[in-house]
Amino acid sequence: MITEADLKRIMREGAGQSEGIDLDGDTVGVPFGELGYDSLAVMETAGRIEREFGVRIPDDALSITRTPGEFLVLVNRAMAEAA
């Protein structure tokens, strides 16, 4: 299972952090666009999670994920199914 802290670290490593956005705050319900992350940055985050945690996130599911909270649910569900 990955945590919110894991996700934020990976987001920063992969796509950086937009100026004026505090990823240390409560961001689980904030849309990726408002955090400065476009679909390419979300795909990069998914790729990093796949390499680090060995879990594949289906592209169709990834395309409907709008917030870090939804992303965490998706990743953790995929991890549980793979176990």
mmCIF file of C-alpha atoms in Angstrom:
data_model
loop_
_atom_site.group_PDB
_atom_site.id
_atom_site.type_symbol
_atom_site.label_atom_id
_atom_site.label_comp_id
_atom_site.label_asym_id
_atom_site.label_seq_id
_atom_site.Cartn_x
_atom_site.Cartn_y
_atom_site.Cartn_z
ATOM 1 C CA MET A 1 0.000 0.000 0.000
ATOM 2 C CA ILE A 2 1.298 3.436 -0.840
ATOM 3 C CA THR A 3 0.591 6.394 1.353
ATOM 4 C CA GLU A 4 -0.233 9.994 0.608
ATOM 5 C CA ALA A 5 3.356 10.876 1.567
ATOM 6 C CA ASP A 6 4.676 8.319 -0.952
ATOM 7 C CA LEU A 7 2.501 9.789 -3.681
ATOM 8 C CA LYS A 8 3.549 13.367 -2.946
ATOM 9 C CA ARG A 9 7.224 12.384 -2.998
ATOM 10 C CA ILE A 10 6.817 10.634 -6.336
ATOM 11 C CA MET A 11 4.851 13.564 -7.776
ATOM 12 C CA ARG A 12 7.626 15.974 -6.788
ATOM 13 C CA GLU A 13 10.352 13.695 -8.176
ATOM 14 C CA GLY A 14 8.577 13.151 -11.478
ATOM 15 C CA ALA A 15 7.041 16.466 -12.341
ATOM 16 C CA GLY A 16 8.199 18.883 -9.703
ATOM 17 C CA GLN A 17 5.941 21.196 -7.769
ATOM 18 C CA SER A 18 4.215 24.223 -9.219
ATOM 19 C CA GLU A 19 5.124 27.539 -7.685
ATOM 20 C CA GLY A 20 2.561 28.590 -5.102
ATOM 21 C CA ILE A 21 1.269 25.038 -4.578
ATOM 22 C CA ASP A 22 1.933 23.434 -1.221
ATOM 23 C CA LEU A 23 1.873 19.656 -1.620
ATOM 24 C CA ASP A 24 2.478 19.378 2.106
ATOM 25 C CA GLY A 25 -1.047 20.618 2.749
ATOM 26 C CA ASP A 26 -4.265 18.647 2.370
ATOM 27 C CA THR A 27 -4.325 17.967 -1.363
ATOM 28 C CA VAL A 28 -6.099 14.603 -1.647
ATOM 29 C CA GLY A 29 -9.311 16.225 -2.911
ATOM 30 C CA VAL A 30 -7.717 18.927 -5.053
ATOM 31 C CA PRO A 31 -7.875 18.290 -8.818
ATOM 32 C CA PHE A 32 -4.508 17.602 -10.426
ATOM 33 C CA GLY A 33 -4.957 20.614 -12.715
ATOM 34 C CA GLU A 34 -5.238 22.952 -9.735
ATOM 35 C CA LEU A 35 -2.008 21.464 -8.402
ATOM 36 C CA GLY A 36 -0.275 22.216 -11.702
ATOM 37 C CA TYR A 37 -0.166 18.593 -12.887
ATOM 38 C CA ASP A 38 -1.412 17.794 -16.377
ATOM 39 C CA SER A 39 -2.221 14.343 -17.749
ATOM 40 C CA LEU A 40 1.398 13.814 -18.815
ATOM 41 C CA ALA A 41 2.610 14.486 -15.268
ATOM 42 C CA VAL A 42 0.023 12.048 -13.906
ATOM 43 C CA MET A 43 1.199 9.404 -16.405
ATOM 44 C CA GLU A 44 4.805 10.023 -15.320
ATOM 45 C CA THR A 45 3.732 9.555 -11.704
ATOM 46 C CA ALA A 46 2.006 6.284 -12.616
ATOM 47 C CA GLY A 47 5.144 5.082 -14.407
ATOM 48 C CA ARG A 48 7.291 5.860 -11.394
ATOM 49 C CA ILE A 49 4.889 3.979 -9.127
ATOM 50 C CA GLU A 50 4.986 1.023 -11.495
ATOM 51 C CA ARG A 51 8.795 0.935 -11.377
ATOM 52 C CA GLU A 52 9.091 1.524 -7.630
ATOM 53 C CA PHE A 53 6.216 -0.617 -6.368
ATOM 54 C CA GLY A 54 5.775 -3.114 -9.221
ATOM 55 C CA VAL A 55 2.100 -2.336 -9.793
ATOM 56 C CA ARG A 56 0.609 -1.611 -13.215
ATOM 57 C CA ILE A 57 -2.106 1.028 -13.393
ATOM 58 C CA PRO A 58 -4.422 0.590 -16.392
ATOM 59 C CA ASP A 59 -4.419 3.625 -18.698
ATOM 60 C CA ASP A 60 -8.222 3.683 -18.948
ATOM 61 C CA ALA A 61 -8.567 3.863 -15.153
ATOM 62 C CA LEU A 62 -5.797 6.436 -14.955
ATOM 63 C CA SER A 63 -7.535 8.700 -17.461
ATOM 64 C CA ILE A 64 -10.590 9.153 -15.199
ATOM 65 C CA THR A 65 -8.574 9.835 -12.034
ATOM 66 C CA ARG A 66 -8.928 13.512 -11.167
ATOM 67 C CA THR A 67 -7.371 13.960 -7.708
ATOM 68 C CA PRO A 68 -4.469 12.548 -5.672
ATOM 69 C CA GLY A 69 -7.028 10.853 -3.409
ATOM 70 C CA GLU A 70 -8.635 9.048 -6.349
ATOM 71 C CA PHE A 71 -5.162 8.142 -7.594
ATOM 72 C CA LEU A 72 -4.269 6.596 -4.219
ATOM 73 C CA VAL A 73 -7.448 4.507 -4.228
ATOM 74 C CA LEU A 74 -6.674 3.325 -7.759
ATOM 75 C CA VAL A 75 -3.075 2.392 -6.971
ATOM 76 C CA ASN A 76 -3.871 0.662 -3.704
ATOM 77 C CA ARG A 77 -6.714 -1.291 -5.330
ATOM 78 C CA ALA A 78 -4.347 -2.421 -8.084
ATOM 79 C CA MET A 79 -1.778 -3.457 -5.470
ATOM 80 C CA ALA A 80 -4.390 -5.459 -3.543
ATOM 81 C CA GLU A 81 -5.552 -7.207 -6.721
ATOM 82 C CA ALA A 82 -1.967 -8.080 -7.671
ATOM 83 C CA ALA A 83 -1.217 -9.596 -4.254
#
